[in-house]
Amino acid sequence: MVLGAGAAFAAGTADAPQASNLVTTTTADSVAQQAAAQGKAAKHKAEEAKKKAAAAKKKAAAKKKAAAKRAAKLPWETPVHKYELSASFGNDGSRWAHKHSGQDFAVPIGTKVEAAHSGTIVKAGPNGGGDGPAYGNAIVISHGNGTYSQYAHLSKIDVHIGQHVKKGEKIALSGNTGNSSGPHLHFEIRTTPNYGSAVNPVVFLHKHGINV
């Protein structure tokens, strides 16, 4: 009877490694399942992020298009784009006989200058187009109703006196001519075509829906 009991014990001992193998296999399957679930979750998260990025890009493009559409309907625009504001209207300075008569837009030489509003060229040439050498090469446009715009320190003039231009039409390239401390466009709004009748161009543009 004792030997029988010993045989049963031996048989039980022989079965023990098989149970261990079962536990190891189950653990390995669980780890694999967890890894697969984590991979799936990461892939889903990446896809969602991609969708959100695409939606944000689409929304930004639509917003930009809408802004451009609104701007196209406005009668006025800034004469240059992608600029930094420098000397403002009314500033004191050693370079001016009186207070600064316009708004300076700091841009690289050769930047496209556009007509801020449709009108007719009444001045164009060196020496400020007749307003004095301090302006360098300059243009003055008559817009009717006693409103004029002036563009100075140009490197190149692409229009002539008597020519009609539309808003946004290229009229010149910016420069550093005349009494200038660095490349920029000097822009004025006037009530006559001549020096001395300037008004604040930033305030004027704001009244016409343009943020400068």
Tab-separated table of C-alpha atoms in Angstrom:
chain	number	residue	atom	x	y	z
A	1	MET	CA	0.000	0.000	0.000
A	2	VAL	CA	2.879	2.305	0.709
A	3	LEU	CA	4.405	1.677	-2.688
A	4	GLY	CA	1.087	2.601	-4.283
A	5	ALA	CA	1.056	5.876	-2.456
A	6	GLY	CA	4.634	6.529	-3.601
A	7	ALA	CA	3.669	5.889	-7.216
A	8	ALA	CA	0.814	8.323	-6.979
A	9	PHE	CA	3.172	10.970	-5.541
A	10	ALA	CA	5.653	10.379	-8.356
A	11	ALA	CA	2.935	10.761	-10.946
A	12	GLY	CA	1.860	14.062	-9.388
A	13	THR	CA	5.429	15.350	-9.508
A	14	ALA	CA	5.742	14.456	-13.170
A	15	ASP	CA	2.625	16.530	-14.012
A	16	ALA	CA	3.925	19.749	-12.310
A	17	PRO	CA	6.095	21.045	-15.235
A	18	GLN	CA	3.121	20.817	-17.579
A	19	ALA	CA	1.111	23.205	-15.345
A	20	SER	CA	4.056	25.645	-15.313
A	21	ASN	CA	4.217	25.587	-19.091
A	22	LEU	CA	0.511	26.363	-19.238
A	23	VAL	CA	0.952	29.428	-16.997
A	24	THR	CA	3.916	30.660	-19.100
A	25	THR	CA	1.957	30.260	-22.331
A	26	THR	CA	-1.049	32.102	-20.883
A	27	THR	CA	1.153	34.981	-19.684
A	28	ALA	CA	2.836	35.270	-23.091
A	29	ASP	CA	-0.569	35.376	-24.805
A	30	SER	CA	-1.733	38.086	-22.396
A	31	VAL	CA	1.364	40.235	-23.079
A	32	ALA	CA	0.905	39.809	-26.827
A	33	GLN	CA	-2.746	40.806	-26.563
A	34	GLN	CA	-1.860	43.886	-24.507
A	35	ALA	CA	0.829	44.894	-27.013
A	36	ALA	CA	-1.612	44.456	-29.884
A	37	ALA	CA	-4.229	46.539	-28.056
A	38	GLN	CA	-1.701	49.281	-27.315
A	39	GLY	CA	-0.536	49.288	-30.921
A	40	LYS	CA	-4.116	49.547	-32.132
A	41	ALA	CA	-4.818	52.410	-29.705
A	42	ALA	CA	-1.643	54.241	-30.800
A	43	LYS	CA	-2.578	53.825	-34.454
A	44	HIS	CA	-6.091	55.143	-33.780
A	45	LYS	CA	-4.661	58.103	-31.852
A	46	ALA	CA	-2.266	58.904	-34.718
A	47	GLU	CA	-5.104	58.711	-37.257
A	48	GLU	CA	-7.265	61.011	-35.120
A	49	ALA	CA	-4.390	63.498	-34.776
A	50	LYS	CA	-3.896	63.387	-38.544
A	51	LYS	CA	-7.604	64.036	-39.125
A	52	LYS	CA	-7.585	66.963	-36.667
A	53	ALA	CA	-4.489	68.460	-38.323
A	54	ALA	CA	-6.102	68.151	-41.763
A	55	ALA	CA	-9.321	69.730	-40.465
A	56	ALA	CA	-7.364	72.601	-38.851
A	57	LYS	CA	-5.433	73.168	-42.083
A	58	LYS	CA	-8.656	73.184	-44.086
A	59	LYS	CA	-10.251	75.623	-41.632
A	60	ALA	CA	-7.216	77.949	-41.792
A	61	ALA	CA	-7.261	77.874	-45.593
A	62	ALA	CA	-10.985	78.673	-45.634
A	63	LYS	CA	-10.435	81.523	-43.167
A	64	LYS	CA	-7.615	82.927	-45.295
A	65	LYS	CA	-9.740	82.653	-48.436
A	66	ALA	CA	-12.655	84.405	-46.727
A	67	ALA	CA	-10.350	87.191	-45.511
A	68	ALA	CA	-8.956	87.649	-49.021
A	69	LYS	CA	-12.506	87.742	-50.396
A	70	ARG	CA	-13.506	90.410	-47.863
A	71	ALA	CA	-10.349	92.408	-48.628
A	72	ALA	CA	-11.081	92.245	-52.344
A	73	LYS	CA	-14.427	93.931	-51.716
A	74	LEU	CA	-12.844	96.811	-49.805
A	75	PRO	CA	-12.007	99.912	-51.877
A	76	TRP	CA	-8.592	100.396	-50.210
A	77	GLU	CA	-5.600	98.220	-49.308
A	78	THR	CA	-2.105	98.629	-47.875
A	79	PRO	CA	0.464	99.500	-50.592
A	80	VAL	CA	2.775	96.633	-49.582
A	81	HIS	CA	2.324	93.290	-47.862
A	82	LYS	CA	4.496	91.382	-45.338
A	83	TYR	CA	5.941	94.527	-43.808
A	84	GLU	CA	6.947	95.968	-40.455
A	85	LEU	CA	5.810	99.409	-39.397
A	86	SER	CA	8.624	101.871	-38.718
A	87	ALA	CA	8.324	105.688	-38.499
A	88	SER	CA	4.723	106.761	-37.981
A	89	PHE	CA	2.765	109.860	-38.876
A	90	GLY	CA	3.609	112.838	-36.683
A	91	ASN	CA	6.921	111.502	-35.361
A	92	ASP	CA	9.710	113.974	-34.688
A	93	GLY	CA	13.078	113.336	-36.311
A	94	SER	CA	16.249	114.985	-37.608
A	95	ARG	CA	15.591	113.685	-41.110
A	96	TRP	CA	12.408	115.729	-41.539
A	97	ALA	CA	12.017	119.488	-41.792
A	98	HIS	CA	8.778	119.158	-39.851
A	99	LYS	CA	6.985	116.194	-38.286
A	100	HIS	CA	6.879	112.931	-40.239
A	101	SER	CA	4.173	113.255	-42.869
A	102	GLY	CA	3.391	109.618	-43.561
A	103	GLN	CA	3.644	105.999	-42.473
A	104	ASP	CA	6.799	104.026	-43.215
A	105	PHE	CA	6.549	100.337	-44.147
A	106	ALA	CA	9.888	98.569	-43.673
A	107	VAL	CA	10.346	96.164	-46.593
A	108	PRO	CA	13.351	94.896	-48.588
A	109	ILE	CA	14.458	96.839	-51.661
A	110	GLY	CA	12.583	95.567	-54.698
A	111	THR	CA	9.316	94.785	-52.881
A	112	LYS	CA	6.260	95.201	-55.110
A	113	VAL	CA	4.365	98.425	-54.408
A	114	GLU	CA	0.665	98.441	-55.284
A	115	ALA	CA	-1.858	101.220	-55.750
A	116	ALA	CA	-3.762	101.505	-52.473
A	117	HIS	CA	-6.884	102.577	-54.384
A	118	SER	CA	-7.845	103.083	-58.007
A	119	GLY	CA	-7.021	106.460	-59.529
A	120	THR	CA	-4.878	108.450	-61.941
A	121	ILE	CA	-1.137	109.095	-61.689
A	122	VAL	CA	-0.526	112.841	-61.274
A	123	LYS	CA	3.152	112.752	-60.231
A	124	ALA	CA	5.884	110.241	-60.997
A	125	GLY	CA	9.632	110.618	-61.064
A	126	PRO	CA	12.793	111.567	-59.158
A	127	ASN	CA	12.961	114.427	-56.639
A	128	GLY	CA	9.708	113.222	-55.152
A	129	GLY	CA	7.964	113.670	-58.464
A	130	GLY	CA	8.240	117.393	-57.782
A	131	ASP	CA	7.795	117.340	-54.000
A	132	GLY	CA	11.516	117.566	-53.287
A	133	PRO	CA	14.651	115.369	-53.273
A	134	ALA	CA	14.023	114.085	-49.755
A	135	TYR	CA	11.356	111.748	-51.163
A	136	GLY	CA	13.667	110.238	-53.784
A	137	ASN	CA	11.739	108.522	-56.560
A	138	ALA	CA	8.037	108.994	-55.856
A	139	ILE	CA	4.506	108.649	-57.193
A	140	VAL	CA	1.292	110.508	-56.365
A	141	ILE	CA	-2.128	109.113	-57.321
A	142	SER	CA	-5.347	111.130	-57.472
A	143	HIS	CA	-8.345	109.147	-56.253
A	144	GLY	CA	-11.003	111.810	-56.731
A	145	ASN	CA	-12.994	113.655	-54.059
A	146	GLY	CA	-9.853	115.466	-52.910
A	147	THR	CA	-7.937	112.344	-51.867
A	148	TYR	CA	-4.383	111.529	-52.982
A	149	SER	CA	-1.869	108.849	-52.044
A	150	GLN	CA	1.910	109.196	-52.265
A	151	TYR	CA	4.591	106.470	-52.454
A	152	ALA	CA	8.230	107.470	-51.911
A	153	HIS	CA	11.884	106.233	-51.762
A	154	LEU	CA	11.177	103.914	-54.700
A	155	SER	CA	13.880	101.999	-56.557
A	156	LYS	CA	11.828	101.723	-59.755
A	157	ILE	CA	8.710	103.449	-61.110
A	158	ASP	CA	6.457	101.423	-63.434
A	159	VAL	CA	3.796	104.034	-64.240
A	160	HIS	CA	3.593	107.436	-65.924
A	161	ILE	CA	1.637	110.639	-65.408
A	162	GLY	CA	-1.906	110.382	-66.755
A	163	GLN	CA	-2.053	106.595	-66.437
A	164	HIS	CA	-5.120	105.092	-64.736
A	165	VAL	CA	-4.417	102.333	-62.213
A	166	LYS	CA	-6.619	99.950	-60.280
A	167	LYS	CA	-6.422	99.008	-56.628
A	168	GLY	CA	-3.764	96.334	-56.149
A	169	GLU	CA	-2.055	97.095	-59.461
A	170	LYS	CA	1.755	97.131	-59.360
A	171	ILE	CA	3.046	100.690	-59.716
A	172	ALA	CA	6.654	100.471	-58.486
A	173	LEU	CA	9.345	98.665	-56.521
A	174	SER	CA	10.329	99.853	-53.061
A	175	GLY	CA	13.789	101.215	-52.448
A	176	ASN	CA	16.032	103.477	-50.406
A	177	THR	CA	16.277	106.639	-52.539
A	178	GLY	CA	16.167	110.196	-51.231
A	179	ASN	CA	16.477	111.068	-47.552
A	180	SER	CA	16.109	107.518	-46.244
A	181	SER	CA	17.784	105.711	-43.335
A	182	GLY	CA	17.107	102.248	-44.746
A	183	PRO	CA	14.946	100.277	-47.208
A	184	HIS	CA	11.275	101.119	-46.782
A	185	LEU	CA	8.193	102.573	-48.426
A	186	HIS	CA	7.034	106.004	-47.296
A	187	PHE	CA	3.257	106.231	-47.744
A	188	GLU	CA	1.098	109.343	-47.436
A	189	ILE	CA	-2.575	110.190	-47.755
A	190	ARG	CA	-3.107	113.813	-48.820
A	191	THR	CA	-5.982	116.213	-49.410
A	192	THR	CA	-4.061	117.822	-52.324
A	193	PRO	CA	-1.387	116.385	-54.618
A	194	ASN	CA	1.290	118.487	-52.913
A	195	TYR	CA	3.474	118.212	-49.831
A	196	GLY	CA	1.999	119.759	-46.691
A	197	SER	CA	-1.538	118.403	-46.967
A	198	ALA	CA	-0.983	114.938	-45.445
A	199	VAL	CA	-3.330	113.242	-42.982
A	200	ASN	CA	-2.621	110.193	-40.831
A	201	PRO	CA	-2.651	107.270	-43.314
A	202	VAL	CA	-3.154	104.581	-40.666
A	203	VAL	CA	-6.247	106.317	-39.298
A	204	PHE	CA	-7.482	106.862	-42.861
A	205	LEU	CA	-7.065	103.177	-43.769
A	206	HIS	CA	-8.720	102.067	-40.528
A	207	LYS	CA	-11.769	104.144	-41.441
A	208	HIS	CA	-11.909	102.202	-44.702
A	209	GLY	CA	-11.749	98.801	-43.010
A	210	ILE	CA	-8.005	98.174	-43.362
A	211	ASN	CA	-6.008	97.059	-40.329
A	212	VAL	CA	-2.383	98.170	-40.593
